[in-house]
Short mmCIF file of C-alpha atoms in Angstrom, two decimals:
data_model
loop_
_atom_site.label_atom_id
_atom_site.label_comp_id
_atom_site.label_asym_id
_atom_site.label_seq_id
_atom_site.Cartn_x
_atom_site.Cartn_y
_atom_site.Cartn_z
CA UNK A 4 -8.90 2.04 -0.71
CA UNK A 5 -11.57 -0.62 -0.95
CA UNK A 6 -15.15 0.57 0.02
CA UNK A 7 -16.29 2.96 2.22
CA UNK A 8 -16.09 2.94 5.87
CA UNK A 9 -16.06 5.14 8.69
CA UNK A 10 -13.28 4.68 11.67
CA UNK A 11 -13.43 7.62 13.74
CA UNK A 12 -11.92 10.68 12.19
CA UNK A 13 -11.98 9.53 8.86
CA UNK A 14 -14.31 9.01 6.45
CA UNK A 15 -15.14 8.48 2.64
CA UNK A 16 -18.67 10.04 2.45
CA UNK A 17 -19.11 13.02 2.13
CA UNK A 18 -18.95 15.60 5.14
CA UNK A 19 -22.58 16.37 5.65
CA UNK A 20 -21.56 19.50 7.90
CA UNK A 21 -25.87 20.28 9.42
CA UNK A 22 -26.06 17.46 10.28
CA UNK A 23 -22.74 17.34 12.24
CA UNK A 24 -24.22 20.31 13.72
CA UNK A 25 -27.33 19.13 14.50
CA UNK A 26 -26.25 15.80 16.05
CA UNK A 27 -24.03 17.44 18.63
CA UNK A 28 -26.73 20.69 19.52
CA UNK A 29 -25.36 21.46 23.50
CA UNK A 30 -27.01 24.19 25.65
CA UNK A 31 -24.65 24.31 28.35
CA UNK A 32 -21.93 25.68 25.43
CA UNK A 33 -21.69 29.49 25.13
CA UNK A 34 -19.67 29.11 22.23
CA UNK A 35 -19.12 26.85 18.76
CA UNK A 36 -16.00 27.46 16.60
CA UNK A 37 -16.08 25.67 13.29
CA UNK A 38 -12.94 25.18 11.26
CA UNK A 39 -13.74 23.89 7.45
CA UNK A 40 -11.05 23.07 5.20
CA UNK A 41 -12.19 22.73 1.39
CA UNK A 42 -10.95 22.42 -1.98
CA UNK A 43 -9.83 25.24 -3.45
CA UNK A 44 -10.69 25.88 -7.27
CA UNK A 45 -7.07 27.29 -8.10
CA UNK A 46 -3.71 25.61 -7.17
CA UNK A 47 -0.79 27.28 -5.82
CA UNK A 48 0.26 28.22 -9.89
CA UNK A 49 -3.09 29.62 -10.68
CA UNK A 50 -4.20 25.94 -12.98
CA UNK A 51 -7.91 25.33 -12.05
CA UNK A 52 -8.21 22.01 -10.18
CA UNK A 53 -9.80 18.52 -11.03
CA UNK A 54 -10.05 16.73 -8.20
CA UNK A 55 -8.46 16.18 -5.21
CA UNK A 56 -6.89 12.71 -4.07
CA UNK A 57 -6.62 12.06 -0.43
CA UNK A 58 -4.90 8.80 1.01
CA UNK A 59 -4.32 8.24 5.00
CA UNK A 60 -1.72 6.06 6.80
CA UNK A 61 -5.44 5.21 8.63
CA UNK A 62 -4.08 3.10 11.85
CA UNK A 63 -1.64 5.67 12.53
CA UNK A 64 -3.90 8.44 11.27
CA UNK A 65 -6.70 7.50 13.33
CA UNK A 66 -3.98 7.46 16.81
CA UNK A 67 -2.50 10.92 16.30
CA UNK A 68 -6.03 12.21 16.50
CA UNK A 69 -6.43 10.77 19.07
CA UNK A 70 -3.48 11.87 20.50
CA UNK A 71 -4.09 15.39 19.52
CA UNK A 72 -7.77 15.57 20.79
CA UNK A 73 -6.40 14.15 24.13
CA UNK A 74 -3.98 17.03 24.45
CA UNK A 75 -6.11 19.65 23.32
CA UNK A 76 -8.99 18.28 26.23
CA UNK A 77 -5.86 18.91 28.38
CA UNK A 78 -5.28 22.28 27.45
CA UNK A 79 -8.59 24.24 27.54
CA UNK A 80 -11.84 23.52 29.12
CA UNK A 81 -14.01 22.25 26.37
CA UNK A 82 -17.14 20.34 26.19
CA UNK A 83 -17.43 18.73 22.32
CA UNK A 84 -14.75 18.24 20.20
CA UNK A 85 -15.49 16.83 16.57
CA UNK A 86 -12.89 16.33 13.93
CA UNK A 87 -13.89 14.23 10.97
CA UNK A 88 -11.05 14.41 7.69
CA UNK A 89 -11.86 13.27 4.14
CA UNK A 90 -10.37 10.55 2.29
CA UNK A 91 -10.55 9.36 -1.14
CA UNK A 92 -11.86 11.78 -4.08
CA UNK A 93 -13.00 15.19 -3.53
CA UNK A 94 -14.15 17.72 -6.11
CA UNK A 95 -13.84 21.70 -5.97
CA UNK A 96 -15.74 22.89 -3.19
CA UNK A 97 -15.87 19.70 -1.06
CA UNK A 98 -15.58 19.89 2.77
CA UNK A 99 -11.96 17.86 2.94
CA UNK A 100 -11.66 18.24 6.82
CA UNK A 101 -14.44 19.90 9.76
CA UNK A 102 -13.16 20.93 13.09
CA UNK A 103 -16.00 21.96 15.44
CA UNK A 104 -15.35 22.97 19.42
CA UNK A 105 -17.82 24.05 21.88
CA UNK A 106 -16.89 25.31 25.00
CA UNK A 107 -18.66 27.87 27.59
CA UNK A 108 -16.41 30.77 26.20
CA UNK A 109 -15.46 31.70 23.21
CA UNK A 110 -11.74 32.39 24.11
CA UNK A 111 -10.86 28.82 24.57
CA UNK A 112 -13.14 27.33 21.47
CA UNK A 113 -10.96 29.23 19.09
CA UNK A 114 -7.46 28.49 20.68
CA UNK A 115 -8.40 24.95 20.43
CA UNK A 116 -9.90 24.90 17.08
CA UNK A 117 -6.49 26.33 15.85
CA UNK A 118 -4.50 23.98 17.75
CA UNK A 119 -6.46 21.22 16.02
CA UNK A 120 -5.93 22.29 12.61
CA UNK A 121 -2.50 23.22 13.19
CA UNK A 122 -2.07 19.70 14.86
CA UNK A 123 -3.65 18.02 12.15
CA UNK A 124 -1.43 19.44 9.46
CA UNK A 125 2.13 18.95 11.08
CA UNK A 126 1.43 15.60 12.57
CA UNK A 127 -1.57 13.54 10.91
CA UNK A 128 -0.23 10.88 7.83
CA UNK A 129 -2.36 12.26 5.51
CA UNK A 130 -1.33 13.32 1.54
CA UNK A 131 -3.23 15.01 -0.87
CA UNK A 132 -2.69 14.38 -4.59
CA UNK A 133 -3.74 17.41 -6.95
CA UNK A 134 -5.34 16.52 -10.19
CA UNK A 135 -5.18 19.14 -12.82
CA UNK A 136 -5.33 19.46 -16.75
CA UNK A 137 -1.52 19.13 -16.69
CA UNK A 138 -1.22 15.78 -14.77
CA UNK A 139 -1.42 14.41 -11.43
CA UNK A 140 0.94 15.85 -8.61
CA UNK A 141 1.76 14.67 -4.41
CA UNK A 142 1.66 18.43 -2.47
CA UNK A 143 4.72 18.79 -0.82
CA UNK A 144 4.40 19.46 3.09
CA UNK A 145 5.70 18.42 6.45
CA UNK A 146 7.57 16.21 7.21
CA UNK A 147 6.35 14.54 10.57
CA UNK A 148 9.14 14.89 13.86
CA UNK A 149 10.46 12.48 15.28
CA UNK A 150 8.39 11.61 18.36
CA UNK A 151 10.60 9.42 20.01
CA UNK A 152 14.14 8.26 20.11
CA UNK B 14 15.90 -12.70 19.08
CA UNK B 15 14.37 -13.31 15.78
CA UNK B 16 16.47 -15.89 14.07
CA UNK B 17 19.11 -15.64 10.90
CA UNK B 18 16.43 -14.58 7.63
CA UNK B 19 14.16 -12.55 9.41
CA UNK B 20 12.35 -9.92 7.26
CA UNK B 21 11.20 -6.52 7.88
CA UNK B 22 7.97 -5.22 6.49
CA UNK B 23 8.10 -1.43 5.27
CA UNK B 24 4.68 -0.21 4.16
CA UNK B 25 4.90 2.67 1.64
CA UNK B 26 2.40 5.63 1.15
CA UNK B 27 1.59 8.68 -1.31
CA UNK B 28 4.97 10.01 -3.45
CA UNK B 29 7.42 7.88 -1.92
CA UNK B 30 5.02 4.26 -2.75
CA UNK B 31 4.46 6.40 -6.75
CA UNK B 32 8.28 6.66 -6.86
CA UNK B 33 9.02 3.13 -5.77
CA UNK B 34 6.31 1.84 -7.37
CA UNK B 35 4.68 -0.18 -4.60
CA UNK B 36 3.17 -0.25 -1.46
CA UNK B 37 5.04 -2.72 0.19
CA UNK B 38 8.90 -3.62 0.34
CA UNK B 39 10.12 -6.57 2.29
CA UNK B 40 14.34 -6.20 3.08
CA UNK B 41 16.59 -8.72 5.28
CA UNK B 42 16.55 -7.64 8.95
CA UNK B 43 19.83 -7.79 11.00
CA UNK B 44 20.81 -7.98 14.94
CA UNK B 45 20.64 -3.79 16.37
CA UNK B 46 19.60 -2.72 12.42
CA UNK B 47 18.70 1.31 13.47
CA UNK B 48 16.24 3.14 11.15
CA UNK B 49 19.60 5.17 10.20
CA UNK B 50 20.80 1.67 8.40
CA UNK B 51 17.03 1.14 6.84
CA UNK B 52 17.23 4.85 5.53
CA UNK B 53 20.47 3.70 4.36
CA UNK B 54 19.86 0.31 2.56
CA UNK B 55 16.94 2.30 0.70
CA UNK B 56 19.13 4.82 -1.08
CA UNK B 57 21.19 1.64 -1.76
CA UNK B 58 18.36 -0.43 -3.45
CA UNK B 59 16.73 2.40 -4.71
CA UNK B 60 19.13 5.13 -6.39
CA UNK B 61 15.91 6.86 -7.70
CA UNK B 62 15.54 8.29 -3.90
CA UNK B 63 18.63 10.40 -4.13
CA UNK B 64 18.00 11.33 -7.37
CA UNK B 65 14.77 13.29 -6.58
CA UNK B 66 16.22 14.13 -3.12
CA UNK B 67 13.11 11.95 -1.34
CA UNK B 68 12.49 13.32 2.28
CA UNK B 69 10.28 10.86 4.40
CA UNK B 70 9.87 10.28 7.84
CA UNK B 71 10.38 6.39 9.24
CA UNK B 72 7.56 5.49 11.83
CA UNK B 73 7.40 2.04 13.90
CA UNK B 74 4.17 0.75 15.06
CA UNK B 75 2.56 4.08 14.10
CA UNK B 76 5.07 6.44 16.08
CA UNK B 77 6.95 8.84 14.25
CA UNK B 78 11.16 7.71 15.35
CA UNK B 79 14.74 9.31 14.63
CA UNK B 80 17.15 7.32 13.00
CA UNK B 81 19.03 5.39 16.39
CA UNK B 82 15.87 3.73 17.40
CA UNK B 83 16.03 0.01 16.55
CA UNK B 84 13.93 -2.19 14.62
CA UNK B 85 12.72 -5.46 15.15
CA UNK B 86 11.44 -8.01 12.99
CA UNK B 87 7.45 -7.26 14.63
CA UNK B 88 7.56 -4.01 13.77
CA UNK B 89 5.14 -1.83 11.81
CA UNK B 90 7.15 0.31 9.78
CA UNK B 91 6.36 3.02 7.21
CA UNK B 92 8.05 5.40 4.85
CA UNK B 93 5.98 8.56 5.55
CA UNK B 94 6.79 11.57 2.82
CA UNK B 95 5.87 14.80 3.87
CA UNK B 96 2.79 15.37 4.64
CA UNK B 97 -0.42 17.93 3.46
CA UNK B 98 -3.55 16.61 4.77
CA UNK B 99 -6.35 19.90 5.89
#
């Protein structure tokens, strides 16, 4: 990845999670559910983590959140969503992805925000490369469905 | 119909692009060639996929397909491994 650049829901800067809040301050929302995913200091065998190495199929990436923010809007009667996903390098402790929905209930601002995430991690081209001590390592994961014949 | 030595463009990301060793393979493209063939013609050219088992995912133009759908020579294809973004 050359540079750094912002397209929609991705980014390479660093997640800067006030001022997300800030920017999107609503008072006709009764409710705010925030979903933060970040980098956890242990892997899966108990080996204390480097880094983190995100890479995005970005076109495609960039569509299927799209797609999934579309049919989430569909679903429940929300007012903001905001999804924003890390690429690049992350360190222990980073935000790697931020899922915030407002709606006038609370009910339907969690349902959504776990549709999102949920969304995000079966369907969204993204990889994550774990950098330990011992090496460098691809996490296994899903493998996307067919959408279409 | 795209004529006699068309190519097909298959872009390559995370384990599967380490494994191969690139980002970008370019293979002949034939009249009603299916994904199921592509998939195919890879484990041909590269062995190394069935060695480690390689699972991935074939998209055109950014959609997620099964193995009947067809290709043509303007497609945007990708091997997608499985993924683990969050």
């Amino acid at each position: 990845m050359e540079g750094e650049f912002y397209l929609g829901y991705l980014t390479s800067e660093v997640i800067d999670v006030n001022r997300l809040l800030v920017d999107r301050q609503n008072t006709s929302v009764g409710g705010t559910v925030i979903f933060l995913g970040t980098v956890r200091e242990l892997n899966s065998e108990n080996i204390k983590l480097l880094q983190l190495n995100y890479e995005a199929y970005e076109t495609m990436a960039e569509e299927i959140f799209s797609e999934i923010e579309t049919e989430a809007r569909k679903k429940w009667e929300i007012e903001e969503i905001t999804v924003l996903h890390r690429i690049g390098t992350l360190s222990v402790g980073e935000v790697s992805v931020i899922i915030i929905v407002s709606s006038k209930h609370r009910k339907e601002a969690f349902e959504c925000c776990r549709y999102i995430i949920d969304s995000v991690k079966s369907r969204v081209p993204i990889w994550k490369m774990e950098i330990t001590n011992k090496g460098k390592r691809w996490l296994g994961g899903t493998l996307i469905p067919p959408k279409e014949k | 119909m795209a004529e006699t030595g068309s190519k097909i463009d298959l872009r390559l990301y995370a384990s599967v692009k380490d494994l191969l060793g690139t980002d970008r393979i370019y293979l002949d493209w034939y009249d009603n060639m299916s994904v199921g063939d592509l998939r195919e013609k890879l484990y041909e050219l590269f062995p190394i996929l069935s060695v480690v088992n390689a699972q991935f995912t074939i998209s055109i133009n950014r959609r997620a397909v099964d193995d009947t759908k067809l290709i043509r020579t303007t497609d945007e294809l990708a091997l997608l491994p499985p993924i683990s973004g969050g």
